[in-house]
């Protein structure tokens, strides 16, 4: 179990940037999840993340994961809480919310989650989550102090701390539906520090508020290794192939 999904992600990253499709089991039922995950696989997505900040039942998570797996992509839990669990998943983003003010999110939930992860037989992918700017429901629920959009050096220091703490994935999150994504300057400075310190294999992941090929391309150019889109998939799945292509090639619409 240990390391399979992470090895898959690292191996794919050597060839191309990565895209993750986020499905929220509170908003998307199993049938729709199967359809969206299938379309995401065809569009070039590399994994399906399943998670949400509110109202996610274990039974819903399990049903959505099972259907999403029919796409052939690995399905990774992206838990907003302990009920966001499913034994059919391939792995879980085992997260610390680095800028939460609440000890529940920086230690307690991980202790509870560790035993659940073991019982469910899931691979834990060490992930440090940094909430930037808007923050959305994730930032509010986790009592985060979002790093201001205008402070790239502070975002980068969080990213470096994440890597030094052992994260395989450092996830810069503007919040689902954010009016603007994490600024490319913050991504660029984060990548620069990670490389300077020798963390070449950390997957610098960015999500929240990315809706256009241009936004995706500018995050790619800045040095993001992986892009997460959720709202786009729920509201306009037809534009997913173009956004993924722009991210992977680093070129927006000409
Ligand atoms: C949220 O980063 C993800 O946790 C995706 O955000 O829904 O805005 O794409 P969007």
PDB file of C-alpha atoms and ligand atoms in Angstrom:
ATOM      1  CA  UNK A   1       0.000   0.000   0.000  1.00  0.00           C
ATOM      2  CA  UNK A   2       2.684   2.495   1.039  1.00  0.00           C
ATOM      3  CA  UNK A   3       3.789   4.840  -1.661  1.00  0.00           C
ATOM      4  CA  UNK A   4       2.024   3.410  -4.714  1.00  0.00           C
ATOM      5  CA  UNK A   5      -0.078   6.425  -5.600  1.00  0.00           C
ATOM      6  CA  UNK A   6       2.671   8.866  -4.692  1.00  0.00           C
ATOM      7  CA  UNK A   7       5.112   6.966  -6.928  1.00  0.00           C
ATOM      8  CA  UNK A   8       2.554   7.094  -9.737  1.00  0.00           C
ATOM      9  CA  UNK A   9       2.194  10.868  -9.311  1.00  0.00           C
ATOM     10  CA  UNK A  10       5.948  11.453  -9.169  1.00  0.00           C
ATOM     11  CA  UNK A  11       6.547   9.246 -12.165  1.00  0.00           C
ATOM     12  CA  UNK A  12       3.892  11.071 -14.198  1.00  0.00           C
ATOM     13  CA  UNK A  13       5.239  14.422 -13.053  1.00  0.00           C
ATOM     14  CA  UNK A  14       8.588  13.561 -14.612  1.00  0.00           C
ATOM     15  CA  UNK A  15       6.810  13.545 -17.972  1.00  0.00           C
ATOM     16  CA  UNK A  16       4.240  16.292 -17.559  1.00  0.00           C
ATOM     17  CA  UNK A  17       2.521  18.646 -15.143  1.00  0.00           C
ATOM     18  CA  UNK A  18      -0.389  17.067 -13.280  1.00  0.00           C
ATOM     19  CA  UNK A  19      -4.080  17.859 -13.119  1.00  0.00           C
ATOM     20  CA  UNK A  20      -6.433  16.716 -10.376  1.00  0.00           C
ATOM     21  CA  UNK A  21     -10.209  16.785 -10.732  1.00  0.00           C
ATOM     22  CA  UNK A  22     -12.042  17.517  -7.491  1.00  0.00           C
ATOM     23  CA  UNK A  23     -15.468  15.996  -6.836  1.00  0.00           C
ATOM     24  CA  UNK A  24     -17.437  17.035  -3.745  1.00  0.00           C
ATOM     25  CA  UNK A  25     -19.732  14.181  -2.584  1.00  0.00           C
ATOM     26  CA  UNK A  26     -22.087  16.709  -0.973  1.00  0.00           C
ATOM     27  CA  UNK A  27     -22.727  18.352  -4.341  1.00  0.00           C
ATOM     28  CA  UNK A  28     -22.268  15.488  -6.789  1.00  0.00           C
ATOM     29  CA  UNK A  29     -24.050  12.147  -6.624  1.00  0.00           C
ATOM     30  CA  UNK A  30     -22.488   8.813  -7.630  1.00  0.00           C
ATOM     31  CA  UNK A  31     -23.959   8.745 -11.163  1.00  0.00           C
ATOM     32  CA  UNK A  32     -22.740  12.223 -11.974  1.00  0.00           C
ATOM     33  CA  UNK A  33     -19.387  11.441 -10.364  1.00  0.00           C
ATOM     34  CA  UNK A  34     -18.926   8.501 -12.743  1.00  0.00           C
ATOM     35  CA  UNK A  35     -19.730  10.736 -15.720  1.00  0.00           C
ATOM     36  CA  UNK A  36     -17.463  13.600 -14.577  1.00  0.00           C
ATOM     37  CA  UNK A  37     -14.559  11.324 -13.681  1.00  0.00           C
ATOM     38  CA  UNK A  38     -14.834   9.634 -17.084  1.00  0.00           C
ATOM     39  CA  UNK A  39     -14.759  12.991 -18.835  1.00  0.00           C
ATOM     40  CA  UNK A  40     -11.849  14.111 -16.659  1.00  0.00           C
ATOM     41  CA  UNK A  41      -9.856  10.994 -17.601  1.00  0.00           C
ATOM     42  CA  UNK A  42     -10.475  11.634 -21.307  1.00  0.00           C
ATOM     43  CA  UNK A  43      -9.480  15.284 -20.866  1.00  0.00           C
ATOM     44  CA  UNK A  44      -6.082  14.295 -19.457  1.00  0.00           C
ATOM     45  CA  UNK A  45      -6.626  14.570 -15.700  1.00  0.00           C
ATOM     46  CA  UNK A  46      -4.231  12.417 -13.653  1.00  0.00           C
ATOM     47  CA  UNK A  47      -6.273  11.668 -10.522  1.00  0.00           C
ATOM     48  CA  UNK A  48      -9.651  12.287  -8.952  1.00  0.00           C
ATOM     49  CA  UNK A  49      -9.810  13.979  -5.564  1.00  0.00           C
ATOM     50  CA  UNK A  50     -12.960  13.342  -3.523  1.00  0.00           C
ATOM     51  CA  UNK A  51     -13.777  15.733  -0.717  1.00  0.00           C
ATOM     52  CA  UNK A  52     -15.714  18.698   0.583  1.00  0.00           C
ATOM     53  CA  UNK A  53     -15.812  21.097   3.502  1.00  0.00           C
ATOM     54  CA  UNK A  54     -19.392  20.534   4.666  1.00  0.00           C
ATOM     55  CA  UNK A  55     -22.080  17.878   4.911  1.00  0.00           C
ATOM     56  CA  UNK A  56     -20.047  14.956   3.563  1.00  0.00           C
ATOM     57  CA  UNK A  57     -21.247  11.560   4.799  1.00  0.00           C
ATOM     58  CA  UNK A  58     -19.066   8.455   4.763  1.00  0.00           C
ATOM     59  CA  UNK A  59     -21.708   6.598   2.750  1.00  0.00           C
ATOM     60  CA  UNK A  60     -21.747   9.363   0.119  1.00  0.00           C
ATOM     61  CA  UNK A  61     -17.972   9.409  -0.064  1.00  0.00           C
ATOM     62  CA  UNK A  62     -17.816   5.638  -0.546  1.00  0.00           C
ATOM     63  CA  UNK A  63     -20.456   5.693  -3.291  1.00  0.00           C
ATOM     64  CA  UNK A  64     -18.776   8.552  -5.153  1.00  0.00           C
ATOM     65  CA  UNK A  65     -15.314   6.966  -4.864  1.00  0.00           C
ATOM     66  CA  UNK A  66     -16.588   3.640  -6.235  1.00  0.00           C
ATOM     67  CA  UNK A  67     -18.123   5.304  -9.269  1.00  0.00           C
ATOM     68  CA  UNK A  68     -15.169   7.644  -9.851  1.00  0.00           C
ATOM     69  CA  UNK A  69     -12.816   4.647  -9.896  1.00  0.00           C
ATOM     70  CA  UNK A  70     -14.557   3.401 -13.030  1.00  0.00           C
ATOM     71  CA  UNK A  71     -12.652   6.156 -14.870  1.00  0.00           C
ATOM     72  CA  UNK A  72      -9.456   4.149 -14.349  1.00  0.00           C
ATOM     73  CA  UNK A  73      -7.791   7.073 -12.544  1.00  0.00           C
ATOM     74  CA  UNK A  74      -6.549   6.789  -8.967  1.00  0.00           C
ATOM     75  CA  UNK A  75      -9.045   8.214  -6.506  1.00  0.00           C
ATOM     76  CA  UNK A  76      -7.579  10.160  -3.601  1.00  0.00           C
ATOM     77  CA  UNK A  77      -9.524  11.415  -0.592  1.00  0.00           C
ATOM     78  CA  UNK A  78      -9.176  15.140   0.067  1.00  0.00           C
ATOM     79  CA  UNK A  79     -10.879  15.177   3.445  1.00  0.00           C
ATOM     80  CA  UNK A  80     -12.660  18.141   4.971  1.00  0.00           C
ATOM     81  CA  UNK A  81     -13.303  15.992   8.041  1.00  0.00           C
ATOM     82  CA  UNK A  82     -13.292  12.469   9.429  1.00  0.00           C
ATOM     83  CA  UNK A  83     -16.512  11.430   7.691  1.00  0.00           C
ATOM     84  CA  UNK A  84     -14.840  12.059   4.344  1.00  0.00           C
ATOM     85  CA  UNK A  85     -13.603   8.454   4.394  1.00  0.00           C
ATOM     86  CA  UNK A  86     -13.900   5.498   2.011  1.00  0.00           C
ATOM     87  CA  UNK A  87     -12.160   2.168   1.931  1.00  0.00           C
ATOM     88  CA  UNK A  88     -12.413   1.964  -1.855  1.00  0.00           C
ATOM     89  CA  UNK A  89     -10.160   4.991  -2.265  1.00  0.00           C
ATOM     90  CA  UNK A  90      -6.552   4.503  -3.339  1.00  0.00           C
ATOM     91  CA  UNK A  91      -5.010   7.076  -1.032  1.00  0.00           C
ATOM     92  CA  UNK A  92      -5.707  10.061   1.173  1.00  0.00           C
ATOM     93  CA  UNK A  93      -4.096  13.488   1.217  1.00  0.00           C
ATOM     94  CA  UNK A  94      -2.950  13.265   4.825  1.00  0.00           C
ATOM     95  CA  UNK A  95      -3.084  16.942   5.559  1.00  0.00           C
ATOM     96  CA  UNK A  96      -1.831  19.456   8.044  1.00  0.00           C
ATOM     97  CA  UNK A  97      -3.362  22.890   7.634  1.00  0.00           C
ATOM     98  CA  UNK A  98      -0.231  24.851   8.312  1.00  0.00           C
ATOM     99  CA  UNK A  99      -1.879  28.224   8.887  1.00  0.00           C
ATOM    100  CA  UNK A 100      -4.839  27.063  10.952  1.00  0.00           C
ATOM    101  CA  UNK A 101      -5.127  28.642  14.387  1.00  0.00           C
ATOM    102  CA  UNK A 102      -7.049  25.640  15.650  1.00  0.00           C
ATOM    103  CA  UNK A 103      -5.093  22.749  17.220  1.00  0.00           C
ATOM    104  CA  UNK A 104      -7.829  20.401  16.000  1.00  0.00           C
ATOM    105  CA  UNK A 105      -6.583  20.945  12.429  1.00  0.00           C
ATOM    106  CA  UNK A 106      -2.875  20.919  13.217  1.00  0.00           C
ATOM    107  CA  UNK A 107      -2.679  17.802  15.376  1.00  0.00           C
ATOM    108  CA  UNK A 108      -5.858  16.253  16.712  1.00  0.00           C
ATOM    109  CA  UNK A 109      -7.583  15.353  13.461  1.00  0.00           C
ATOM    110  CA  UNK A 110      -4.317  13.788  12.209  1.00  0.00           C
ATOM    111  CA  UNK A 111      -4.139  11.511  15.278  1.00  0.00           C
ATOM    112  CA  UNK A 112      -7.723  10.386  14.728  1.00  0.00           C
ATOM    113  CA  UNK A 113      -7.228  10.178  10.985  1.00  0.00           C
ATOM    114  CA  UNK A 114      -4.088   8.053  11.272  1.00  0.00           C
ATOM    115  CA  UNK A 115      -5.937   5.108  12.787  1.00  0.00           C
ATOM    116  CA  UNK A 116      -8.826   5.468  10.362  1.00  0.00           C
ATOM    117  CA  UNK A 117      -6.374   5.532   7.451  1.00  0.00           C
ATOM    118  CA  UNK A 118      -4.743   2.341   8.721  1.00  0.00           C
ATOM    119  CA  UNK A 119      -8.091   0.584   9.248  1.00  0.00           C
ATOM    120  CA  UNK A 120      -9.258   1.591   5.792  1.00  0.00           C
ATOM    121  CA  UNK A 121      -5.984   0.342   4.290  1.00  0.00           C
ATOM    122  CA  UNK A 122      -5.292   3.634   2.513  1.00  0.00           C
ATOM    123  CA  UNK A 123      -1.995   5.098   1.424  1.00  0.00           C
ATOM    124  CA  UNK A 124      -1.344   8.356   3.287  1.00  0.00           C
ATOM    125  CA  UNK A 125       0.255  11.041   1.136  1.00  0.00           C
ATOM    126  CA  UNK A 126       1.908  13.581   3.460  1.00  0.00           C
ATOM    127  CA  UNK A 127       0.424  16.932   2.497  1.00  0.00           C
ATOM    128  CA  UNK A 128       0.852  20.424   3.872  1.00  0.00           C
ATOM    129  CA  UNK A 129      -2.067  22.683   3.035  1.00  0.00           C
ATOM    130  CA  UNK A 130      -1.639  26.442   2.987  1.00  0.00           C
ATOM    131  CA  UNK A 131      -4.666  28.687   2.692  1.00  0.00           C
ATOM    132  CA  UNK A 132      -4.084  31.874   0.732  1.00  0.00           C
ATOM    133  CA  UNK A 133      -6.219  34.989   0.210  1.00  0.00           C
ATOM    134  CA  UNK A 134      -9.937  34.267  -0.062  1.00  0.00           C
ATOM    135  CA  UNK A 135      -9.847  30.874   1.651  1.00  0.00           C
ATOM    136  CA  UNK A 136     -13.509  30.016   1.041  1.00  0.00           C
ATOM    137  CA  UNK A 137     -15.305  27.385   3.089  1.00  0.00           C
ATOM    138  CA  UNK A 138     -12.073  25.443   3.734  1.00  0.00           C
ATOM    139  CA  UNK A 139     -10.382  28.493   5.227  1.00  0.00           C
ATOM    140  CA  UNK A 140     -13.387  29.423   7.327  1.00  0.00           C
ATOM    141  CA  UNK A 141     -14.057  25.936   8.669  1.00  0.00           C
ATOM    142  CA  UNK A 142     -10.381  25.329   9.447  1.00  0.00           C
ATOM    143  CA  UNK A 143     -10.031  28.674  11.236  1.00  0.00           C
ATOM    144  CA  UNK A 144      -7.154  29.551   8.974  1.00  0.00           C
ATOM    145  CA  UNK A 145      -5.435  32.900   8.891  1.00  0.00           C
ATOM    146  CA  UNK A 146      -5.182  33.060   5.101  1.00  0.00           C
ATOM    147  CA  UNK A 147      -1.850  34.355   3.861  1.00  0.00           C
ATOM    148  CA  UNK A 148      -2.619  37.662   2.100  1.00  0.00           C
ATOM    149  CA  UNK A 149      -2.638  37.572  -1.702  1.00  0.00           C
ATOM    150  CA  UNK A 150      -0.084  40.396  -1.653  1.00  0.00           C
ATOM    151  CA  UNK A 151       2.543  38.493   0.376  1.00  0.00           C
ATOM    152  CA  UNK A 152       4.341  36.045  -1.940  1.00  0.00           C
ATOM    153  CA  UNK A 153       7.321  35.795   0.409  1.00  0.00           C
ATOM    154  CA  UNK A 154       5.035  34.626   3.199  1.00  0.00           C
ATOM    155  CA  UNK A 155       3.353  32.033   0.974  1.00  0.00           C
ATOM    156  CA  UNK A 156       6.793  30.795  -0.094  1.00  0.00           C
ATOM    157  CA  UNK A 157       7.967  30.516   3.513  1.00  0.00           C
ATOM    158  CA  UNK A 158       4.906  28.357   4.247  1.00  0.00           C
ATOM    159  CA  UNK A 159       5.656  26.174   1.217  1.00  0.00           C
ATOM    160  CA  UNK A 160       9.272  25.708   2.293  1.00  0.00           C
ATOM    161  CA  UNK A 161       8.216  24.905   5.848  1.00  0.00           C
ATOM    162  CA  UNK A 162       5.836  22.299   4.445  1.00  0.00           C
ATOM    163  CA  UNK A 163       8.639  20.629   2.515  1.00  0.00           C
ATOM    164  CA  UNK A 164      10.964  20.738   5.534  1.00  0.00           C
ATOM    165  CA  UNK A 165       8.220  19.108   7.597  1.00  0.00           C
ATOM    166  CA  UNK A 166       8.208  16.196   5.159  1.00  0.00           C
ATOM    167  CA  UNK A 167       5.307  16.974   2.841  1.00  0.00           C
ATOM    168  CA  UNK A 168       5.278  15.172  -0.491  1.00  0.00           C
ATOM    169  CA  UNK A 169       2.588  17.583  -1.642  1.00  0.00           C
ATOM    170  CA  UNK A 170       2.510  21.262  -0.739  1.00  0.00           C
ATOM    171  CA  UNK A 171      -0.954  22.515  -1.626  1.00  0.00           C
ATOM    172  CA  UNK A 172      -1.530  26.262  -2.002  1.00  0.00           C
ATOM    173  CA  UNK A 173      -5.278  26.780  -1.697  1.00  0.00           C
ATOM    174  CA  UNK A 174      -7.203  29.965  -2.521  1.00  0.00           C
ATOM    175  CA  UNK A 175     -10.495  28.259  -1.605  1.00  0.00           C
ATOM    176  CA  UNK A 176     -13.094  26.637  -3.783  1.00  0.00           C
ATOM    177  CA  UNK A 177     -14.768  29.245  -5.981  1.00  0.00           C
ATOM    178  CA  UNK A 178     -12.205  31.910  -5.050  1.00  0.00           C
ATOM    179  CA  UNK A 179     -12.653  35.141  -7.005  1.00  0.00           C
ATOM    180  CA  UNK A 180      -8.965  34.949  -7.893  1.00  0.00           C
ATOM    181  CA  UNK A 181      -6.489  32.089  -7.730  1.00  0.00           C
ATOM    182  CA  UNK A 182      -3.250  32.014  -5.754  1.00  0.00           C
ATOM    183  CA  UNK A 183      -1.112  34.695  -7.463  1.00  0.00           C
ATOM    184  CA  UNK A 184       1.541  33.324  -9.865  1.00  0.00           C
ATOM    185  CA  UNK A 185       4.166  35.422  -8.018  1.00  0.00           C
ATOM    186  CA  UNK A 186       3.498  33.381  -4.858  1.00  0.00           C
ATOM    187  CA  UNK A 187       3.751  30.126  -6.796  1.00  0.00           C
ATOM    188  CA  UNK A 188       6.978  31.245  -8.487  1.00  0.00           C
ATOM    189  CA  UNK A 189       8.637  32.242  -5.224  1.00  0.00           C
ATOM    190  CA  UNK A 190       7.487  29.021  -3.533  1.00  0.00           C
ATOM    191  CA  UNK A 191       8.957  26.916  -6.342  1.00  0.00           C
ATOM    192  CA  UNK A 192      12.176  28.908  -6.263  1.00  0.00           C
ATOM    193  CA  UNK A 193      12.664  28.288  -2.533  1.00  0.00           C
ATOM    194  CA  UNK A 194      11.739  24.600  -2.825  1.00  0.00           C
ATOM    195  CA  UNK A 195      14.310  24.093  -5.581  1.00  0.00           C
ATOM    196  CA  UNK A 196      16.953  26.131  -3.784  1.00  0.00           C
ATOM    197  CA  UNK A 197      16.552  23.898  -0.732  1.00  0.00           C
ATOM    198  CA  UNK A 198      16.717  20.741  -2.882  1.00  0.00           C
ATOM    199  CA  UNK A 199      13.064  19.704  -2.667  1.00  0.00           C
ATOM    200  CA  UNK A 200      12.814  18.895  -6.368  1.00  0.00           C
ATOM    201  CA  UNK A 201      10.317  16.085  -5.889  1.00  0.00           C
ATOM    202  CA  UNK A 202       7.782  18.017  -3.801  1.00  0.00           C
ATOM    203  CA  UNK A 203       4.618  18.341  -5.865  1.00  0.00           C
ATOM    204  CA  UNK A 204       3.683  22.010  -5.623  1.00  0.00           C
ATOM    205  CA  UNK A 205      -0.076  21.930  -6.050  1.00  0.00           C
ATOM    206  CA  UNK A 206      -2.339  24.933  -6.594  1.00  0.00           C
ATOM    207  CA  UNK A 207      -6.127  25.164  -6.467  1.00  0.00           C
ATOM    208  CA  UNK A 208      -9.065  27.473  -5.972  1.00  0.00           C
ATOM    209  CA  UNK A 209     -10.652  29.836  -8.470  1.00  0.00           C
ATOM    210  CA  UNK A 210      -8.994  28.553 -11.645  1.00  0.00           C
ATOM    211  CA  UNK A 211     -11.554  28.749 -14.441  1.00  0.00           C
ATOM    212  CA  UNK A 212      -9.703  29.745 -17.597  1.00  0.00           C
ATOM    213  CA  UNK A 213      -6.871  28.394 -19.751  1.00  0.00           C
ATOM    214  CA  UNK A 214      -5.022  31.682 -19.204  1.00  0.00           C
ATOM    215  CA  UNK A 215      -5.096  31.351 -15.422  1.00  0.00           C
ATOM    216  CA  UNK A 216      -4.008  27.711 -15.676  1.00  0.00           C
ATOM    217  CA  UNK A 217      -1.139  28.582 -18.031  1.00  0.00           C
ATOM    218  CA  UNK A 218       0.155  31.381 -15.849  1.00  0.00           C
ATOM    219  CA  UNK A 219       0.273  29.060 -12.811  1.00  0.00           C
ATOM    220  CA  UNK A 220       2.138  26.514 -14.932  1.00  0.00           C
ATOM    221  CA  UNK A 221       4.630  29.125 -16.091  1.00  0.00           C
ATOM    222  CA  UNK A 222       5.116  30.183 -12.477  1.00  0.00           C
ATOM    223  CA  UNK A 223       6.187  26.660 -11.547  1.00  0.00           C
ATOM    224  CA  UNK A 224       3.108  24.808 -10.263  1.00  0.00           C
ATOM    225  CA  UNK A 225       3.494  21.038 -10.612  1.00  0.00           C
ATOM    226  CA  UNK A 226      -0.184  20.230 -10.178  1.00  0.00           C
ATOM    227  CA  UNK A 227      -3.489  22.066 -10.629  1.00  0.00           C
ATOM    228  CA  UNK A 228      -6.763  21.220  -8.881  1.00  0.00           C
ATOM    229  CA  UNK A 229     -10.099  22.256 -10.370  1.00  0.00           C
ATOM    230  CA  UNK A 230     -13.471  21.567  -8.786  1.00  0.00           C
ATOM    231  CA  UNK A 231     -16.001  24.302  -9.530  1.00  0.00           C
ATOM    232  CA  UNK A 232     -15.098  24.239 -13.220  1.00  0.00           C
ATOM    233  CA  UNK A 233     -15.881  20.536 -13.390  1.00  0.00           C
ATOM    234  CA  UNK A 234     -19.229  21.061 -11.651  1.00  0.00           C
ATOM    235  CA  UNK A 235     -20.273  24.084 -13.713  1.00  0.00           C
ATOM    236  CA  UNK A 236     -18.581  23.837 -17.095  1.00  0.00           C
ATOM    237  CA  UNK A 237     -17.008  20.435 -17.645  1.00  0.00           C
ATOM    238  CA  UNK A 238     -16.887  21.144 -21.400  1.00  0.00           C
ATOM    239  CA  UNK A 239     -14.043  23.587 -20.858  1.00  0.00           C
ATOM    240  CA  UNK A 240     -11.955  21.104 -18.853  1.00  0.00           C
ATOM    241  CA  UNK A 241      -9.867  19.731 -21.779  1.00  0.00           C
ATOM    242  CA  UNK A 242      -8.760  23.236 -22.754  1.00  0.00           C
ATOM    243  CA  UNK A 243      -7.833  24.192 -19.172  1.00  0.00           C
ATOM    244  CA  UNK A 244      -5.868  20.963 -18.678  1.00  0.00           C
ATOM    245  CA  UNK A 245      -4.097  21.397 -22.002  1.00  0.00           C
ATOM    246  CA  UNK A 246      -3.199  25.004 -21.111  1.00  0.00           C
ATOM    247  CA  UNK A 247      -1.785  23.903 -17.753  1.00  0.00           C
ATOM    248  CA  UNK A 248       0.180  20.987 -19.126  1.00  0.00           C
ATOM    249  CA  UNK A 249       1.612  22.934 -22.052  1.00  0.00           C
ATOM    250  CA  UNK A 250       2.045  26.173 -20.100  1.00  0.00           C
ATOM    251  CA  UNK A 251       0.271  28.053 -22.899  1.00  0.00           C
ATOM    252  CA  UNK A 252      -3.107  29.802 -22.655  1.00  0.00           C
ATOM    253  CA  UNK A 253      -5.329  30.637 -25.619  1.00  0.00           C
ATOM    254  CA  UNK A 254      -3.392  32.480 -28.311  1.00  0.00           C
TER     255      UNK A 254
HETATM  256  C1  LIG B   1     -10.777  23.619  -3.701  1.00  0.00           C
HETATM  257  O1  LIG B   1      -8.650  23.852  -4.740  1.00  0.00           O
HETATM  258  C2  LIG B   1      -9.916  23.313  -4.884  1.00  0.00           C
HETATM  259  O2  LIG B   1     -10.353  22.933  -2.584  1.00  0.00           O
HETATM  260  C3  LIG B   1     -10.577  23.668  -6.185  1.00  0.00           C
HETATM  261  O3  LIG B   1     -11.144  24.968  -6.211  1.00  0.00           O
HETATM  262  O4  LIG B   1     -13.522  24.672  -6.862  1.00  0.00           O
HETATM  263  O5  LIG B   1     -12.358  26.837  -7.265  1.00  0.00           O
HETATM  264  O6  LIG B   1     -11.781  24.822  -8.618  1.00  0.00           O
HETATM  265  P1  LIG B   1     -12.248  25.334  -7.301  1.00  0.00           P
END
